[in-house]
Amino acid sequence: MNDRLIFTVKKGVFFAFLTLFATMFLINCSDEYKSPSVQVDPPIKGVETKITSYFPDSGGVATRIVLFGENFGTDTSYIKVSVNGSDARVIGSDGKSILAVVPARADTGLVKVSIGKGDDVKTFTYENEFKYHFRRNVSTTFGVQGKEGTNDGPYRSAELRRPWFVLTDNDGAIYSIDEGRGINQDGGLRRAYDGQVTTLKRNFEGPMQSPAAMAFNLAQDTLYLVNNLWNANNMKTDAAVAVLTRASGFSEIRAYIRTTYSRCTAIAVHPTNGDIFFNSREDGYIYRYNKKTQEHEPQFRVNNSSGFDLKLLFSRDGKNMFISIHDRHCIYKADYNESTRKLENPTLWIGAWDQSGFKNGQGINARLKNPGQPAQDDKGNLYVADKHNHCIRMITPEGIVSTYAGIPEKSGYADGDPLESQFKEPEGVCFGPDMALYVADRGNNVIRRVLVE
């Protein structure tokens, strides 16, 4: 038997032993299996708590790790475990070993154990880092690749018409907008839930004639929809923003914000106070809607210009607004003043004004090509559909741009590993409650799901 085979056998036996150990540990420690008579104890006062090692030192989400040491106590209310700063679920302790579960998206970092309560807590850090392995996959959620249509039905057979915006709610329903510029029924609002795709509204002569973007209010009982109106296709409405309500099943629509100008392409709702901001492509301004006066108040014109398409997104803490400027190939960032409730200091953050291309890098040194709807994760990273680079880009809080999914500058259709997958003119992205990134893959007429975990 060669050395490699011996090592493989030994490794297999060891992992089998670890699995058995973790199972027995879980049975003995989990609340599900404990007898009410079993006593749990805090760490012993006056006795020093020590740490020695943990195993395994790598894995992904839901990996069970055993942390060894002394005087942990058996009462898990005194125990806290973290991996790279993210809290791990503590299953149990026998005083000398702790069984914990690695949290989702922890990333590589140090493992820490905190013992105690209140002001009497001591934290211990293991020397070696836990190496986090992300699960990576791109899949098609619904729609028929390459087939443009309006038919409803099961996810695998429903047809979409060039989806260019996507949004999810807390229940996991996915809303998408079919591209359409006019009242000839070619554009519309779709919803996918529980395996079925349904059409909520089609373009018609009324307050929804060219839907371009949408946003929920804070309670998610009202859906705001903006109209990208222009003088073609016989569109006649002064509704810059229309609303649909959950109470009506999102089937009834009415005008909400009326304007004397047209071509609104973006809307965003502040995550704490519900303020509504939208734009006008015609005059270039971003507006705040004052609910008390029912007036829209101009904030600024990006680069003092007009005539361009953009998308808006507030950061999760509400302190900044990201402005993705589609046909100027860049992203601006503005501050939100909590006192005045206005946007201030619009600053070029990513890319260069009116300079398209593909280049990873930091800030204004990076290059985009028609960026669309952005989304932000809980770690502050921004994701944007980079339409004519046919990929999804990720931007760290420090402004470092990288490729998240897709093969840059190569259009196509392929599921699988994110960096080997292919997209065709993706226009929008959003996160679902499952923390997967959903993509409106416009050129392929489908909604894709990117899971990097």
Short mmCIF file of C-alpha atoms in Angstrom, two decimals:
data_model
loop_
_atom_site.label_atom_id
_atom_site.label_comp_id
_atom_site.label_asym_id
_atom_site.label_seq_id
_atom_site.Cartn_x
_atom_site.Cartn_y
_atom_site.Cartn_z
CA MET A 1 0.00 0.00 0.00
CA ASN A 2 1.54 3.32 -1.08
CA ASP A 3 1.87 6.38 1.15
CA ARG A 4 -0.93 8.30 -0.58
CA LEU A 5 -3.35 5.43 -0.12
CA ILE A 6 -2.36 5.04 3.53
CA PHE A 7 -2.93 8.77 4.06
CA THR A 8 -6.30 8.61 2.32
CA VAL A 9 -7.43 5.68 4.45
CA LYS A 10 -6.26 7.33 7.65
CA LYS A 11 -7.95 10.58 6.66
CA GLY A 12 -11.20 8.75 5.90
CA VAL A 13 -11.10 6.94 9.23
CA PHE A 14 -10.40 10.20 11.04
CA PHE A 15 -13.31 12.00 9.39
CA ALA A 16 -15.57 9.04 10.12
CA PHE A 17 -14.50 9.28 13.75
CA LEU A 18 -15.13 13.03 13.75
CA THR A 19 -18.60 12.52 12.29
CA LEU A 20 -19.40 9.92 14.94
CA PHE A 21 -18.01 12.17 17.66
CA ALA A 22 -20.01 15.18 16.48
CA THR A 23 -23.16 13.08 16.27
CA MET A 24 -22.75 11.68 19.77
CA PHE A 25 -21.83 15.14 21.03
CA LEU A 26 -24.95 16.60 19.46
CA ILE A 27 -27.12 13.90 21.00
CA ASN A 28 -25.64 14.52 24.42
CA CYS A 29 -25.66 18.32 24.25
CA SER A 30 -28.58 19.39 22.08
CA ASP A 31 -31.64 20.67 23.88
CA GLU A 32 -33.70 18.43 21.63
CA TYR A 33 -32.28 15.34 23.29
CA LYS A 34 -31.64 16.54 26.84
CA SER A 35 -33.67 15.19 29.68
CA PRO A 36 -35.22 17.92 31.82
CA SER A 37 -33.22 16.52 34.74
CA VAL A 38 -29.84 17.13 33.11
CA GLN A 39 -28.03 19.98 34.89
CA VAL A 40 -26.00 22.57 33.02
CA ASP A 41 -23.31 24.56 34.79
CA PRO A 42 -21.47 27.81 34.12
CA PRO A 43 -17.67 27.84 34.05
CA ILE A 44 -16.14 27.28 37.49
CA LYS A 45 -15.24 30.52 39.25
CA GLY A 46 -11.58 30.86 40.16
CA VAL A 47 -10.54 28.28 37.56
CA GLU A 48 -8.79 29.59 34.47
CA THR A 49 -10.43 28.98 31.11
CA LYS A 50 -8.02 27.82 28.42
CA ILE A 51 -8.20 27.03 24.71
CA THR A 52 -6.05 24.52 22.85
CA SER A 53 -7.26 23.72 19.33
CA TYR A 54 -10.30 23.21 17.12
CA PHE A 55 -11.24 20.93 14.24
CA PRO A 56 -11.79 21.02 11.32
CA ASP A 57 -9.90 24.15 10.29
CA SER A 58 -11.80 24.60 7.02
CA GLY A 59 -15.29 24.18 5.59
CA GLY A 60 -18.35 26.04 4.41
CA VAL A 61 -21.71 27.06 5.76
CA ALA A 62 -23.15 24.67 8.39
CA THR A 63 -19.80 22.99 9.02
CA ARG A 64 -19.71 21.66 12.57
CA ILE A 65 -16.52 22.50 14.42
CA VAL A 66 -15.36 21.21 17.77
CA LEU A 67 -13.38 23.65 19.92
CA PHE A 68 -11.18 22.18 22.64
CA GLY A 69 -10.03 23.71 25.91
CA GLU A 70 -10.77 23.77 29.63
CA ASN A 71 -13.45 25.19 31.88
CA PHE A 72 -15.96 26.25 29.24
CA GLY A 73 -18.86 25.18 31.42
CA THR A 74 -21.85 23.28 30.07
CA ASP A 75 -24.34 26.18 30.11
CA THR A 76 -24.33 27.50 26.53
CA SER A 77 -25.80 30.83 27.64
CA TYR A 78 -22.28 31.61 28.90
CA ILE A 79 -20.65 30.68 25.58
CA LYS A 80 -20.30 32.64 22.35
CA VAL A 81 -18.36 31.47 19.29
CA SER A 82 -17.51 33.54 16.22
CA VAL A 83 -15.80 32.83 12.92
CA ASN A 84 -14.22 35.89 11.30
CA GLY A 85 -16.49 38.10 13.41
CA SER A 86 -19.71 36.30 12.45
CA ASP A 87 -21.61 34.55 15.24
CA ALA A 88 -21.67 30.75 15.07
CA ARG A 89 -24.52 28.75 16.55
CA VAL A 90 -23.42 26.94 19.71
CA ILE A 91 -25.03 23.50 19.93
CA GLY A 92 -23.54 22.37 23.22
CA SER A 93 -20.56 21.98 25.54
CA ASP A 94 -19.26 19.28 27.88
CA GLY A 95 -16.93 21.74 29.62
CA LYS A 96 -13.82 20.75 27.68
CA SER A 97 -15.17 20.91 24.13
CA ILE A 98 -17.75 23.03 22.35
CA LEU A 99 -19.73 22.01 19.29
CA ALA A 100 -20.65 24.97 17.05
CA VAL A 101 -21.98 25.50 13.52
CA VAL A 102 -20.16 27.79 11.07
CA PRO A 103 -22.47 30.66 9.93
CA ALA A 104 -23.24 31.48 6.32
CA ARG A 105 -20.82 33.70 4.42
CA ALA A 106 -18.39 33.93 7.33
CA ASP A 107 -15.33 34.08 5.05
CA THR A 108 -11.81 33.14 6.17
CA GLY A 109 -10.75 34.45 9.57
CA LEU A 110 -9.99 33.78 13.21
CA VAL A 111 -12.13 31.68 15.52
CA LYS A 112 -12.96 33.19 18.90
CA VAL A 113 -14.66 31.92 22.03
CA SER A 114 -16.17 34.25 24.62
CA ILE A 115 -16.99 32.86 28.06
CA GLY A 116 -19.10 34.67 30.65
CA LYS A 117 -22.00 37.07 31.01
CA GLY A 118 -22.53 40.79 31.42
CA ASP A 119 -19.35 42.64 32.41
CA ASP A 120 -17.55 39.41 33.24
CA VAL A 121 -16.73 38.10 29.76
CA LYS A 122 -13.34 36.91 28.55
CA THR A 123 -12.59 36.31 24.88
CA PHE A 124 -10.05 33.78 23.63
CA THR A 125 -8.69 33.60 20.08
CA TYR A 126 -7.36 30.45 18.44
CA GLU A 127 -4.06 30.91 16.62
CA ASN A 128 -4.93 29.44 13.22
CA GLU A 129 -7.52 30.89 10.84
CA PHE A 130 -10.59 28.97 9.76
CA LYS A 131 -10.48 28.68 5.97
CA TYR A 132 -13.97 29.28 4.66
CA HIS A 133 -15.07 27.51 1.47
CA PHE A 134 -17.81 29.28 -0.45
CA ARG A 135 -20.39 27.35 -2.41
CA ARG A 136 -20.52 28.85 -5.86
CA ASN A 137 -23.23 28.36 -8.44
CA VAL A 138 -25.26 30.15 -11.11
CA SER A 139 -28.64 28.69 -12.04
CA THR A 140 -31.73 29.71 -14.00
CA THR A 141 -34.72 30.43 -11.77
CA PHE A 142 -37.46 30.98 -14.35
CA GLY A 143 -37.99 31.81 -17.98
CA VAL A 144 -37.07 29.97 -21.18
CA GLN A 145 -33.60 30.86 -22.40
CA GLY A 146 -33.64 32.62 -25.74
CA LYS A 147 -37.43 32.57 -26.03
CA GLU A 148 -39.12 35.95 -25.76
CA GLY A 149 -42.78 35.91 -24.75
CA THR A 150 -45.51 36.77 -22.29
CA ASN A 151 -46.90 33.36 -21.36
CA ASP A 152 -47.43 32.66 -17.66
CA GLY A 153 -47.07 29.26 -16.02
CA PRO A 154 -44.53 27.07 -14.23
CA TYR A 155 -41.00 28.41 -13.82
CA ARG A 156 -39.56 26.16 -16.54
CA SER A 157 -42.08 27.07 -19.22
CA ALA A 158 -43.10 30.68 -18.45
CA GLU A 159 -41.79 33.20 -20.96
CA LEU A 160 -40.37 36.66 -20.26
CA ARG A 161 -39.90 39.60 -22.56
CA ARG A 162 -36.45 41.13 -22.05
CA PRO A 163 -36.58 41.57 -18.23
CA TRP A 164 -34.70 44.68 -17.20
CA PHE A 165 -35.47 45.10 -13.49
CA VAL A 166 -35.88 42.60 -10.65
CA LEU A 167 -37.01 42.88 -7.03
CA THR A 168 -37.88 40.47 -4.21
CA ASP A 169 -40.02 40.78 -1.10
CA ASN A 170 -39.58 39.29 2.35
CA ASP A 171 -41.74 36.29 1.40
CA GLY A 172 -39.37 35.32 -1.39
CA ALA A 173 -41.62 36.38 -4.28
CA ILE A 174 -39.68 37.72 -7.26
CA TYR A 175 -41.02 40.68 -9.24
CA SER A 176 -39.65 41.55 -12.65
CA ILE A 177 -40.40 44.11 -15.34
CA ASP A 178 -40.65 43.11 -18.98
CA GLU A 179 -39.21 45.82 -21.17
CA GLY A 180 -41.85 47.72 -23.12
CA ARG A 181 -42.15 51.27 -24.39
CA GLY A 182 -45.75 51.92 -25.23
CA ILE A 183 -49.36 50.93 -24.75
CA ASN A 184 -49.31 47.94 -27.08
CA GLN A 185 -49.19 45.42 -24.20
CA ASP A 186 -45.55 44.41 -24.84
CA GLY A 187 -44.18 45.43 -21.45
CA GLY A 188 -45.44 44.45 -18.04
CA LEU A 189 -45.05 43.57 -14.39
CA ARG A 190 -44.55 39.88 -13.53
CA ARG A 191 -44.41 37.95 -10.26
CA ALA A 192 -42.82 34.56 -9.60
CA TYR A 193 -43.76 32.67 -6.46
CA ASP A 194 -44.19 29.07 -5.36
CA GLY A 195 -43.21 27.71 -8.77
CA GLN A 196 -45.57 29.85 -10.84
CA VAL A 197 -45.07 33.02 -12.90
CA THR A 198 -48.04 35.35 -13.25
CA THR A 199 -48.59 38.68 -14.97
CA LEU A 200 -49.79 41.41 -12.61
CA LYS A 201 -50.13 44.19 -15.19
CA ARG A 202 -49.44 44.84 -18.85
CA ASN A 203 -48.76 48.22 -20.41
CA PHE A 204 -51.97 50.02 -21.14
CA GLU A 205 -53.35 53.53 -21.58
CA GLY A 206 -53.21 54.71 -17.98
CA PRO A 207 -50.63 55.25 -15.24
CA MET A 208 -48.37 52.38 -16.38
CA GLN A 209 -47.20 52.73 -19.94
CA SER A 210 -43.45 52.15 -19.80
CA PRO A 211 -42.36 50.71 -16.43
CA ALA A 212 -38.60 51.02 -15.85
CA ALA A 213 -37.96 50.49 -12.12
CA MET A 214 -39.76 49.73 -8.88
CA ALA A 215 -39.38 49.79 -5.10
CA PHE A 216 -41.38 48.71 -2.06
CA ASN A 217 -42.34 50.95 0.81
CA LEU A 218 -40.97 49.94 4.21
CA ALA A 219 -44.01 47.83 5.10
CA GLN A 220 -43.88 46.13 1.68
CA ASP A 221 -47.61 46.64 1.27
CA THR A 222 -47.16 49.20 -1.52
CA LEU A 223 -45.14 48.85 -4.70
CA TYR A 224 -43.95 52.03 -6.44
CA LEU A 225 -43.43 51.86 -10.19
CA VAL A 226 -41.80 54.56 -12.34
CA ASN A 227 -42.66 55.34 -15.96
CA ASN A 228 -39.99 55.92 -18.57
CA LEU A 229 -42.36 58.04 -20.62
CA TRP A 230 -41.55 59.74 -23.87
CA ASN A 231 -43.43 61.20 -26.79
CA ALA A 232 -43.36 58.07 -28.89
CA ASN A 233 -45.79 55.15 -28.94
CA ASN A 234 -48.80 57.34 -28.13
CA MET A 235 -48.01 57.39 -24.41
CA LYS A 236 -50.21 59.87 -22.61
CA THR A 237 -49.97 60.10 -18.82
CA ASP A 238 -48.52 62.51 -16.29
CA ALA A 239 -47.80 59.75 -13.75
CA ALA A 240 -44.09 59.70 -13.05
CA VAL A 241 -44.73 57.24 -10.21
CA ALA A 242 -47.65 54.84 -9.95
CA VAL A 243 -48.58 52.56 -7.04
CA LEU A 244 -49.98 49.07 -6.63
CA THR A 245 -51.01 47.65 -3.26
CA ARG A 246 -50.66 44.18 -1.78
CA ALA A 247 -54.27 44.42 -0.55
CA SER A 248 -55.43 44.43 -4.17
CA GLY A 249 -53.04 41.63 -5.10
CA PHE A 250 -51.03 44.26 -6.99
CA SER A 251 -53.75 44.23 -9.61
CA GLU A 252 -55.04 47.79 -9.21
CA ILE A 253 -52.83 50.68 -10.23
CA ARG A 254 -53.16 54.42 -9.74
CA ALA A 255 -51.06 57.52 -10.29
CA TYR A 256 -49.13 58.62 -7.20
CA ILE A 257 -46.69 61.36 -8.26
CA ARG A 258 -47.64 63.50 -11.21
CA THR A 259 -45.16 65.61 -13.16
CA THR A 260 -45.06 67.92 -16.15
CA TYR A 261 -41.94 66.21 -17.51
CA SER A 262 -41.29 62.65 -18.59
CA ARG A 263 -38.80 59.79 -18.71
CA CYS A 264 -38.38 58.69 -15.10
CA THR A 265 -36.11 55.65 -14.93
CA ALA A 266 -35.29 55.18 -11.23
CA ILE A 267 -36.82 55.15 -7.77
CA ALA A 268 -35.44 54.46 -4.28
CA VAL A 269 -37.01 54.39 -0.81
CA HIS A 270 -34.98 55.40 2.24
CA PRO A 271 -34.56 52.28 4.45
CA THR A 272 -35.47 53.96 7.77
CA ASN A 273 -37.87 56.87 7.12
CA GLY A 274 -39.48 55.79 3.83
CA ASP A 275 -38.60 58.95 1.87
CA ILE A 276 -39.09 58.51 -1.88
CA PHE A 277 -36.51 59.65 -4.43
CA PHE A 278 -36.86 59.41 -8.20
CA ASN A 279 -35.27 60.95 -11.27
CA SER A 280 -36.17 62.65 -14.52
CA ARG A 281 -34.12 61.69 -17.52
CA GLU A 282 -35.53 64.72 -19.30
CA ASP A 283 -34.09 67.42 -17.01
CA GLY A 284 -31.41 65.32 -15.28
CA TYR A 285 -32.57 66.02 -11.71
CA ILE A 286 -33.01 63.59 -8.86
CA TYR A 287 -36.11 64.52 -6.83
CA ARG A 288 -37.31 63.90 -3.30
CA TYR A 289 -41.06 63.53 -2.89
CA ASN A 290 -42.41 65.49 0.08
CA LYS A 291 -45.40 63.53 1.34
CA LYS A 292 -46.68 66.45 3.43
CA THR A 293 -46.72 69.03 0.65
CA GLN A 294 -47.13 66.44 -2.11
CA GLU A 295 -44.44 68.22 -4.06
CA HIS A 296 -41.25 66.85 -5.58
CA GLU A 297 -38.15 68.76 -4.50
CA PRO A 298 -35.08 68.84 -6.80
CA GLN A 299 -31.83 67.63 -5.22
CA PHE A 300 -29.18 67.99 -7.93
CA ARG A 301 -28.26 67.08 -11.51
CA VAL A 302 -25.47 64.53 -11.74
CA ASN A 303 -22.48 66.15 -13.42
CA ASN A 304 -24.86 69.04 -14.16
CA SER A 305 -26.15 67.07 -17.12
CA SER A 306 -29.37 65.56 -18.43
CA GLY A 307 -30.63 63.03 -20.95
CA PHE A 308 -29.16 59.87 -19.39
CA ASP A 309 -30.65 56.73 -17.89
CA LEU A 310 -29.80 55.89 -14.28
CA LYS A 311 -30.79 53.64 -11.37
CA LEU A 312 -30.87 54.56 -7.65
CA LEU A 313 -30.17 52.55 -4.51
CA PHE A 314 -29.81 53.55 -0.86
CA SER A 315 -27.16 51.87 1.24
CA ARG A 316 -28.64 49.58 3.86
CA ASP A 317 -27.88 52.08 6.64
CA GLY A 318 -29.44 54.92 4.63
CA LYS A 319 -26.35 57.13 4.84
CA ASN A 320 -25.53 57.06 1.12
CA MET A 321 -27.22 56.78 -2.22
CA PHE A 322 -25.61 54.93 -5.12
CA ILE A 323 -26.37 56.34 -8.57
CA SER A 324 -25.66 53.89 -11.39
CA ILE A 325 -25.54 55.86 -14.65
CA HIS A 326 -26.24 53.46 -17.48
CA ASP A 327 -25.29 55.41 -20.57
CA ARG A 328 -22.39 57.32 -18.97
CA HIS A 329 -20.73 54.10 -17.71
CA CYS A 330 -20.07 55.13 -14.13
CA ILE A 331 -21.41 55.13 -10.57
CA TYR A 332 -21.79 58.19 -8.35
CA LYS A 333 -22.30 58.23 -4.60
CA ALA A 334 -24.13 60.93 -2.64
CA ASP A 335 -24.55 61.58 1.09
CA TYR A 336 -27.95 61.57 2.75
CA ASN A 337 -28.42 64.34 5.33
CA GLU A 338 -30.64 62.91 8.08
CA SER A 339 -31.46 66.39 9.43
CA THR A 340 -32.57 67.99 6.16
CA ARG A 341 -33.55 64.65 4.54
CA LYS A 342 -31.79 65.74 1.38
CA LEU A 343 -29.08 64.30 -0.84
CA GLU A 344 -25.75 66.11 -0.87
CA ASN A 345 -22.23 65.96 -2.32
CA PRO A 346 -22.70 63.76 -5.41
CA THR A 347 -19.24 62.37 -6.19
CA LEU A 348 -17.90 60.19 -8.97
CA TRP A 349 -17.08 56.90 -7.23
CA ILE A 350 -16.56 54.17 -9.85
CA GLY A 351 -15.48 54.51 -13.47
CA ALA A 352 -15.15 57.60 -15.62
CA TRP A 353 -17.88 59.79 -17.06
CA ASP A 354 -18.78 58.72 -20.60
CA GLN A 355 -15.81 56.31 -20.86
CA SER A 356 -16.89 52.72 -21.41
CA GLY A 357 -14.75 49.61 -21.20
CA PHE A 358 -13.84 46.71 -18.98
CA LYS A 359 -11.25 47.03 -16.24
CA ASN A 360 -11.13 45.81 -12.68
CA GLY A 361 -9.43 48.06 -10.18
CA GLN A 362 -10.22 50.75 -7.67
CA GLY A 363 -12.55 53.71 -7.98
CA ILE A 364 -12.20 55.91 -11.02
CA ASN A 365 -9.53 53.62 -12.48
CA ALA A 366 -12.07 50.85 -13.08
CA ARG A 367 -14.19 50.73 -16.22
CA LEU A 368 -17.82 49.70 -16.75
CA LYS A 369 -20.01 49.43 -19.84
CA ASN A 370 -23.66 50.37 -19.28
CA PRO A 371 -24.08 49.54 -15.57
CA GLY A 372 -27.68 48.93 -14.52
CA GLN A 373 -29.64 48.20 -11.35
CA PRO A 374 -27.36 47.74 -8.30
CA ALA A 375 -27.78 45.80 -5.05
CA GLN A 376 -25.90 45.79 -1.73
CA ASP A 377 -25.15 42.88 0.61
CA ASP A 378 -25.01 42.95 4.39
CA LYS A 379 -21.24 43.48 4.38
CA GLY A 380 -21.51 46.68 2.38
CA ASN A 381 -20.40 45.30 -0.98
CA LEU A 382 -22.21 46.68 -4.03
CA TYR A 383 -23.15 44.52 -7.01
CA VAL A 384 -24.12 45.88 -10.40
CA ALA A 385 -25.28 44.37 -13.66
CA ASP A 386 -22.64 45.45 -16.20
CA LYS A 387 -24.84 45.11 -19.25
CA HIS A 388 -22.56 45.28 -22.27
CA ASN A 389 -19.66 43.61 -20.48
CA HIS A 390 -22.15 40.72 -20.00
CA CYS A 391 -21.19 40.13 -16.38
CA ILE A 392 -21.89 41.07 -12.77
CA ARG A 393 -19.37 43.27 -10.98
CA MET A 394 -18.73 43.49 -7.24
CA ILE A 395 -17.53 46.69 -5.56
CA THR A 396 -16.18 46.68 -2.01
CA PRO A 397 -16.89 49.57 0.40
CA GLU A 398 -13.38 50.80 -0.45
CA GLY A 399 -14.33 50.98 -4.13
CA ILE A 400 -12.37 47.95 -5.36
CA VAL A 401 -14.08 46.50 -8.45
CA SER A 402 -13.88 42.81 -9.39
CA THR A 403 -15.81 40.33 -11.53
CA TYR A 404 -18.40 38.44 -9.48
CA ALA A 405 -20.08 36.33 -12.16
CA GLY A 406 -19.94 35.93 -15.91
CA ILE A 407 -17.13 36.05 -18.45
CA PRO A 408 -16.33 39.72 -19.16
CA GLU A 409 -17.00 40.94 -22.70
CA LYS A 410 -18.40 37.54 -23.74
CA SER A 411 -22.14 37.15 -24.11
CA GLY A 412 -23.85 33.80 -23.95
CA TYR A 413 -25.76 31.47 -21.68
CA ALA A 414 -24.21 29.02 -19.24
CA ASP A 415 -25.02 28.04 -15.66
CA GLY A 416 -22.46 26.64 -13.23
CA ASP A 417 -19.44 28.19 -11.60
CA PRO A 418 -19.95 31.98 -11.40
CA LEU A 419 -16.72 32.87 -13.17
CA GLU A 420 -17.41 30.31 -15.91
CA SER A 421 -21.08 31.20 -16.32
CA GLN A 422 -22.32 33.41 -19.14
CA PHE A 423 -24.90 36.20 -19.33
CA LYS A 424 -26.31 38.24 -22.18
CA GLU A 425 -26.93 41.92 -21.47
CA PRO A 426 -27.88 41.64 -17.77
CA GLU A 427 -29.67 44.79 -16.63
CA GLY A 428 -30.64 44.35 -12.99
CA VAL A 429 -29.69 42.59 -9.76
CA CYS A 430 -31.22 42.29 -6.30
CA PHE A 431 -30.78 40.15 -3.20
CA GLY A 432 -33.51 37.81 -2.03
CA PRO A 433 -34.23 36.81 1.56
CA ASP A 434 -32.12 33.70 0.87
CA MET A 435 -29.15 36.06 0.30
CA ALA A 436 -28.78 34.82 -3.27
CA LEU A 437 -28.31 37.44 -5.98
CA TYR A 438 -31.07 37.44 -8.62
CA VAL A 439 -30.23 38.73 -12.10
CA ALA A 440 -32.53 40.09 -14.77
CA ASP A 441 -30.71 38.51 -17.72
CA ARG A 442 -32.34 40.63 -20.38
CA GLY A 443 -30.77 39.17 -23.51
CA ASN A 444 -31.52 35.60 -22.44
CA ASN A 445 -35.11 36.38 -21.34
CA VAL A 446 -34.61 34.70 -17.96
CA ILE A 447 -34.08 35.43 -14.28
CA ARG A 448 -30.87 33.88 -12.97
CA ARG A 449 -29.77 33.10 -9.41
CA VAL A 450 -26.17 33.55 -8.29
CA LEU A 451 -25.22 31.88 -5.04
CA VAL A 452 -21.68 32.39 -3.79
CA GLU A 453 -21.65 30.67 -0.44
#
